[in-house]
């Protein structure tokens, strides 16, 4: 890890670098200014009758002045350092997320692309183009199929626009949610929007608060002496609470009044893992100075502590049964576990859509067989029986024209309102669920 001289910002600022190299972060990353630090029971019993230790504003100000000297985030340093890829990785600049599928300018092309990727819609689009060929068209070259297809696509587009509008509103509400972020200039926690959080920010959360970004829990304050509880129902569906341990709190348990500066001075974080949707695995380390050795030259007293999943709180988790926690932001935006999982889900297809597509392909295959049989019989019937000395084959075989003629004529074997009916039923059932509950 590389030490960077100078203090220029109260946040971590990340530049685009090659994957496998260090993501250098300038210092003064905001750090814990907790008023009470819980102590693990395994070290010594906690006396609930005693008032909790507190820190004066002067201690907090000194901590800010001594704050972090270096905050490096490393990715793939162990396995890919020898052969780093040539592609550049652009890190997110904010914690804002977007789960909507369309924008006002991309709605029409993207929606049409997704609509005609469905086998049923593509089938009727092909039938409409075939109707424009007079020799094989039973409609004399008039694409009558386009009229009902346009109505179906229009109705489907209205449902898609309404659904995506609700996504935009939900995204804006989430991005504008407020949380407590430490401000180095004022030396206090101030409210900030989730979308303004960046890597390296220090956040303070209370009981029942939702975690706005992937955090490394550094200190806690509550009834749980060994850490805090989080609820991960929004990530994995589990309702049981999970225990999380503060990363640095146990290391300073012997200090009567823990000084913020002792915890924050000279911290170096390293995350040896790229963003993944796996919420049960995390690898990293923090390089810190032990308490009572605040001298800059005391390099021998530096210790390296491992960061595991037990020290993390992912975005979307809820703090439970804990008065307060303090955590440093490790991943934001699309790099969080929650958004990484949504990326995988976006590429999946629902069971209803999969079954529908399979049934459509089966019906089209049956239709092709019927058309082949019909075209063969029509060719045999319409071809005159010539004498053997004149040859047995007609000069012009009508098989191809007959095949497409039968295909266009029997196209209604597949209902054109299939997809829009399924979409309408889904939306109506969703609104009914909202009204009932």
XYZ file of C-alpha atoms in Angstrom:
437
model
C 0.000 0.000 0.000
C 1.242 3.412 -0.920
C 1.226 6.291 1.527
C 0.061 9.576 0.066
C 1.354 12.802 1.506
C -0.928 15.738 2.155
C -4.576 16.172 3.060
C -6.827 17.565 0.357
C -10.323 16.310 0.946
C -12.608 14.892 3.584
C -13.648 12.120 1.223
C -11.982 9.363 -0.653
C -11.491 10.366 -4.284
C -10.996 7.522 -6.741
C -9.380 7.734 -10.167
C -9.723 5.360 -13.078
C -6.848 2.946 -12.931
C -6.096 -0.421 -14.408
C -7.726 -3.368 -12.729
C -5.357 -4.976 -10.282
C -3.634 -1.695 -9.412
C -4.220 0.360 -6.279
C -7.178 2.663 -6.100
C -5.533 5.507 -4.235
C -7.675 7.567 -1.966
C -6.716 10.938 -0.618
C -6.939 11.400 3.064
C -9.052 12.936 5.701
C -11.651 10.259 5.176
C -14.246 10.918 7.904
C -13.859 8.670 10.865
C -15.812 7.509 13.892
C -16.669 10.118 16.492
C -18.788 7.883 18.654
C -19.769 9.003 22.123
C -19.846 5.526 23.617
C -17.997 2.410 22.602
C -19.348 -0.967 23.639
C -16.882 -3.461 25.069
C -16.835 -7.204 24.366
C -17.938 -9.381 27.271
C -15.099 -11.789 26.589
C -12.620 -9.114 27.701
C -14.309 -8.028 30.912
C -17.875 -7.789 32.242
C -19.866 -4.649 31.523
C -21.390 -2.777 34.452
C -24.741 -1.368 33.265
C -25.002 0.872 36.320
C -22.056 3.004 35.226
C -22.668 5.888 32.836
C -21.239 5.347 29.360
C -17.903 7.022 28.656
C -18.136 10.076 26.440
C -15.796 12.100 24.304
C -15.530 15.846 24.460
C -15.756 18.015 21.333
C -12.039 18.730 21.737
C -11.235 15.032 21.409
C -13.324 14.837 18.271
C -11.599 17.877 16.793
C -8.187 16.407 17.566
C -9.284 13.185 15.947
C -10.295 15.036 12.835
C -6.960 16.823 12.657
C -5.068 13.553 13.098
C -7.471 11.629 10.878
C -6.595 9.056 8.279
C -3.208 9.352 6.622
C -3.974 6.872 3.900
C -7.052 5.022 2.671
C -6.244 2.639 -0.177
C -8.677 0.280 -1.801
C -7.003 -2.552 -3.657
C -8.669 -5.038 -5.953
C -7.293 -8.249 -7.338
C -3.867 -7.546 -5.867
C -3.043 -11.152 -5.091
C -4.019 -13.144 -8.177
C -3.903 -10.564 -10.988
C -1.051 -8.287 -10.022
C 1.433 -10.083 -12.264
C -0.781 -9.828 -15.371
C -3.165 -6.892 -14.925
C -5.799 -6.569 -17.653
C -5.534 -3.696 -20.073
C -9.124 -2.564 -19.665
C -9.839 0.345 -17.339
C -12.370 0.096 -14.541
C -14.543 3.163 -14.007
C -15.565 3.399 -10.386
C -18.912 4.955 -9.447
C -18.661 8.559 -8.299
C -21.800 8.528 -6.166
C -24.162 6.205 -4.390
C -27.100 6.976 -6.690
C -28.772 3.955 -8.250
C -31.105 3.493 -11.194
C -33.282 0.395 -11.524
C -35.478 1.764 -14.321
C -35.238 0.266 -17.796
C -35.921 3.327 -19.925
C -35.377 7.063 -20.195
C -37.534 9.568 -22.065
C -35.252 9.420 -25.102
C -34.506 5.673 -25.137
C -38.005 4.372 -24.427
C -39.162 3.819 -28.024
C -36.093 2.015 -29.451
C -35.361 -0.022 -26.324
C -39.005 -0.974 -25.825
C -39.424 -2.040 -29.458
C -36.222 -4.087 -29.257
C -37.391 -5.883 -26.114
C -40.896 -6.338 -27.509
C -39.880 -8.001 -30.764
C -37.334 -10.206 -29.027
C -40.323 -12.211 -27.831
C -41.012 -15.097 -30.218
C -44.751 -14.356 -30.503
C -44.318 -10.697 -31.452
C -41.502 -11.486 -33.874
C -43.692 -14.162 -35.465
C -46.545 -11.728 -36.182
C -44.098 -9.096 -37.417
C -42.763 -11.650 -39.920
C -46.309 -12.532 -41.011
C -46.993 -8.846 -41.655
C -43.968 -8.536 -43.921
C -44.944 -11.718 -45.788
C -48.384 -10.231 -46.434
C -46.685 -7.438 -48.388
C -45.543 -9.918 -51.081
C -48.458 -10.199 -53.575
C -47.637 -13.635 -55.097
C -47.916 -15.373 -51.730
C -50.277 -12.988 -49.926
C -53.976 -13.785 -49.487
C -54.526 -10.042 -48.820
C -53.208 -8.856 -52.206
C -50.095 -7.270 -50.685
C -51.898 -5.350 -47.907
C -50.221 -5.938 -44.498
C -53.394 -6.301 -42.468
C -51.442 -7.997 -39.670
C -49.768 -4.712 -38.723
C -53.014 -3.131 -37.473
C -53.754 -5.576 -34.613
C -50.022 -5.907 -33.933
C -49.713 -2.123 -33.518
C -52.626 -2.068 -31.074
C -51.095 -4.888 -29.040
C -47.665 -3.202 -28.963
C -49.264 0.129 -27.972
C -51.114 -1.430 -25.032
C -47.973 -3.268 -23.959
C -46.023 -0.001 -24.197
C -48.517 1.793 -21.941
C -48.111 -0.873 -19.267
C -44.310 -0.721 -19.611
C -44.280 3.090 -19.337
C -46.434 3.069 -16.200
C -44.288 0.390 -14.570
C -41.058 2.210 -15.412
C -42.475 5.500 -14.116
C -42.996 3.874 -10.736
C -39.399 2.617 -10.863
C -38.150 6.164 -11.475
C -40.150 7.465 -8.510
C -38.871 4.685 -6.249
C -35.269 5.374 -7.341
C -35.623 9.105 -6.652
C -37.146 8.466 -3.230
C -34.317 6.102 -2.322
C -31.561 8.368 -3.652
C -32.977 11.317 -1.690
C -33.220 9.379 1.587
C -31.282 11.124 4.349
C -28.560 9.688 6.582
C -25.929 11.001 9.019
C -22.499 11.600 7.504
C -19.463 13.005 9.302
C -18.317 16.429 8.119
C -14.645 17.130 8.744
C -15.079 20.888 8.407
C -17.780 21.234 11.058
C -16.572 18.305 13.170
C -20.079 16.877 13.492
C -22.468 14.486 11.825
C -24.768 16.156 9.308
C -27.649 14.895 7.216
C -26.821 13.944 3.641
C -28.652 12.242 0.810
C -27.814 8.663 -0.045
C -26.852 9.684 -3.580
C -24.121 11.998 -2.219
C -22.278 9.258 -0.298
C -18.872 8.262 -1.655
C -16.258 5.687 -0.701
C -14.496 6.650 2.528
C -17.378 8.543 4.134
C -18.061 7.858 7.801
C -21.728 7.148 8.540
C -23.642 6.930 11.794
C -26.803 4.835 11.950
C -29.340 4.117 14.642
C -31.665 1.261 15.439
C -34.027 0.326 12.560
C -32.063 2.431 10.054
C -31.438 0.966 6.598
C -27.777 0.810 5.566
C -27.262 3.158 2.565
C -24.027 1.576 1.242
C -21.694 -1.354 1.866
C -19.927 -0.530 5.126
C -17.080 -1.745 7.288
C -18.405 -1.517 10.857
C -15.725 0.136 13.006
C -17.578 0.822 16.276
C -20.930 0.177 17.943
C -22.905 1.454 20.891
C -25.775 -0.550 22.296
C -26.970 -3.448 24.407
C -24.895 -5.952 22.447
C -21.432 -5.724 23.975
C -19.765 -7.702 21.198
C -21.207 -5.821 18.231
C -24.526 -5.200 16.521
C -27.336 -7.078 14.853
C -28.432 -6.626 11.254
C -31.417 -7.913 9.308
C -30.662 -9.127 5.775
C -34.224 -9.915 4.700
C -33.999 -7.613 1.669
C -30.864 -9.427 0.446
C -31.381 -13.134 1.093
C -34.927 -13.337 2.474
C -33.774 -14.551 5.895
C -35.618 -13.039 8.856
C -33.186 -14.148 11.551
C -30.818 -11.471 12.825
C -27.089 -11.735 12.156
C -24.368 -10.582 14.537
C -21.713 -8.200 13.249
C -18.508 -7.356 15.104
C -16.897 -3.904 15.095
C -13.540 -4.009 13.373
C -11.482 -1.803 15.708
C -13.446 -1.591 18.921
C -12.036 -4.741 20.542
C -8.467 -3.605 19.862
C -8.997 -0.576 22.125
C -10.923 -2.273 24.892
C -8.227 -1.596 27.495
C -8.472 2.157 26.999
C -10.613 3.749 29.690
C -11.787 6.592 27.445
C -11.101 5.577 23.871
C -9.721 8.440 21.886
C -11.054 8.797 18.367
C -7.587 9.749 17.157
C -6.178 6.430 18.384
C -8.696 4.602 16.247
C -8.489 6.730 13.143
C -4.888 7.843 12.902
C -2.954 6.001 10.208
C -5.675 3.667 8.958
C -5.169 1.839 5.683
C -7.982 -0.270 4.259
C -7.478 -2.903 1.584
C -10.246 -4.927 -0.082
C -8.759 -7.854 -1.968
C -12.012 -8.631 -3.754
C -13.850 -7.040 -6.690
C -17.558 -6.259 -6.307
C -19.569 -9.485 -6.261
C -23.182 -10.381 -5.395
C -22.033 -12.960 -2.822
C -23.051 -11.540 0.558
C -21.385 -14.337 2.540
C -17.779 -13.732 1.467
C -15.532 -10.702 1.894
C -11.765 -10.385 2.146
C -9.793 -7.363 3.254
C -7.496 -5.902 5.874
C -6.924 -2.715 7.849
C -3.497 -1.444 8.875
C -3.715 0.605 12.080
C -1.647 1.831 15.006
C -2.320 0.455 18.452
C -3.547 2.903 21.125
C -1.158 4.935 23.278
C 1.375 4.950 20.406
C 0.253 7.970 18.450
C 3.741 8.961 17.359
C 4.141 9.141 13.606
C 7.445 7.305 13.883
C 5.989 4.372 15.790
C 5.932 2.084 12.789
C 6.750 -0.958 14.911
C 3.404 -0.620 16.699
C 1.368 -0.906 13.510
C -0.860 -3.966 13.330
C -2.790 -5.517 10.470
C -6.300 -6.732 11.202
C -8.273 -8.908 8.772
C -11.644 -7.747 7.483
C -14.196 -10.505 7.026
C -17.909 -10.622 6.379
C -18.418 -10.424 10.168
C -17.249 -6.796 10.043
C -19.521 -5.672 7.215
C -23.039 -4.342 6.764
C -24.353 -4.432 3.207
C -26.629 -1.923 1.569
C -30.280 -2.711 2.207
C -29.649 -4.311 5.599
C -31.475 -2.945 8.635
C -29.791 -2.193 11.964
C -31.596 -4.015 14.777
C -31.303 -4.059 18.578
C -28.379 -1.615 18.498
C -28.373 1.981 19.647
C -25.785 3.258 17.157
C -23.135 1.993 14.789
C -20.354 3.773 12.913
C -19.036 2.476 9.626
C -16.731 3.483 6.787
C -18.148 3.213 3.267
C -16.371 0.531 1.226
C -18.575 0.172 -1.882
C -21.220 2.495 -3.319
C -23.737 2.507 -6.149
C -23.570 -0.363 -8.601
C -20.635 -1.925 -6.711
C -22.780 -2.782 -3.678
C -23.899 -6.352 -3.065
C -27.544 -5.376 -3.545
C -27.017 -3.859 -6.992
C -24.677 -6.653 -8.074
C -27.473 -9.107 -7.305
C -29.987 -7.015 -9.264
C -27.700 -7.161 -12.308
C -27.915 -10.946 -12.338
C -31.685 -10.905 -11.838
C -32.132 -8.491 -14.751
C -30.709 -11.093 -17.135
C -33.093 -13.784 -15.923
C -36.521 -14.587 -17.396
C -39.655 -15.324 -15.429
C -41.100 -18.817 -15.448
C -44.281 -17.651 -17.179
C -42.306 -16.014 -19.987
C -40.115 -19.089 -20.408
C -43.123 -21.419 -20.621
C -44.907 -19.032 -22.994
C -41.923 -18.810 -25.345
C -41.578 -22.594 -25.364
C -45.277 -23.024 -26.213
C -45.028 -20.417 -28.988
C -42.071 -22.218 -30.563
C -43.957 -25.527 -30.337
C -47.051 -24.043 -32.039
C -44.926 -22.492 -34.798
C -43.235 -25.860 -35.382
C -46.651 -27.541 -35.653
C -47.764 -24.811 -38.058
C -44.707 -25.365 -40.260
C -45.466 -29.100 -40.428
C -49.071 -28.402 -41.443
C -47.918 -25.933 -44.083
C -45.437 -28.440 -45.524
C -48.141 -31.107 -45.736
C -50.626 -28.681 -47.274
C -48.133 -27.309 -49.781
C -47.101 -30.839 -50.800
C -50.694 -31.941 -51.369
C -51.523 -28.732 -53.227
C -48.473 -29.149 -55.454
C -49.430 -32.745 -56.237
C -53.046 -31.794 -56.940
C -52.310 -28.751 -59.094
C -49.445 -30.243 -61.116
C -50.805 -31.778 -64.324
C -50.101 -35.457 -64.970
C -47.947 -35.315 -68.080
C -47.264 -38.326 -70.301
C -44.026 -40.139 -69.677
C -42.549 -39.164 -73.003
C -43.083 -35.432 -72.158
C -41.531 -35.664 -68.698
C -43.146 -36.028 -65.291
C -42.243 -32.630 -63.792
C -44.137 -29.397 -64.339
C -42.115 -26.400 -65.470
C -43.103 -24.261 -62.484
C -43.626 -25.960 -59.093
C -45.989 -24.008 -56.759
C -44.637 -25.602 -53.559
C -42.861 -22.504 -52.137
C -45.729 -20.159 -52.920
C -48.220 -22.643 -51.490
C -46.164 -23.067 -48.315
C -46.097 -19.336 -47.512
C -49.739 -18.963 -48.568
C -50.769 -21.605 -46.039
C -48.440 -20.051 -43.431
C -50.088 -16.628 -43.742
C -53.590 -18.084 -43.884
C -53.184 -20.217 -40.745
C -51.181 -17.609 -38.794
C -54.085 -17.103 -36.398
C -53.358 -20.489 -34.823
C -51.264 -18.394 -32.448
C -53.286 -15.670 -30.628
C -51.855 -12.222 -31.305
C -52.966 -10.949 -27.883
C -50.984 -13.609 -26.029
C -48.209 -11.426 -24.577
C -50.350 -8.375 -23.892
C -52.912 -10.544 -22.090
C -50.226 -11.944 -19.797
C -48.868 -8.429 -19.131
C -52.350 -7.092 -18.361
C -53.077 -9.938 -15.945
C -49.768 -9.351 -14.127
C -50.452 -5.628 -13.686
C -54.065 -6.085 -12.622
C -53.083 -8.709 -10.072
C -50.372 -6.374 -8.765
C -52.830 -3.502 -8.303
C -55.310 -5.874 -6.667
C -52.612 -6.978 -4.217
C -51.834 -3.334 -3.366
C -55.521 -2.533 -2.791
C -56.076 -5.568 -0.562
C -52.947 -5.180 1.552
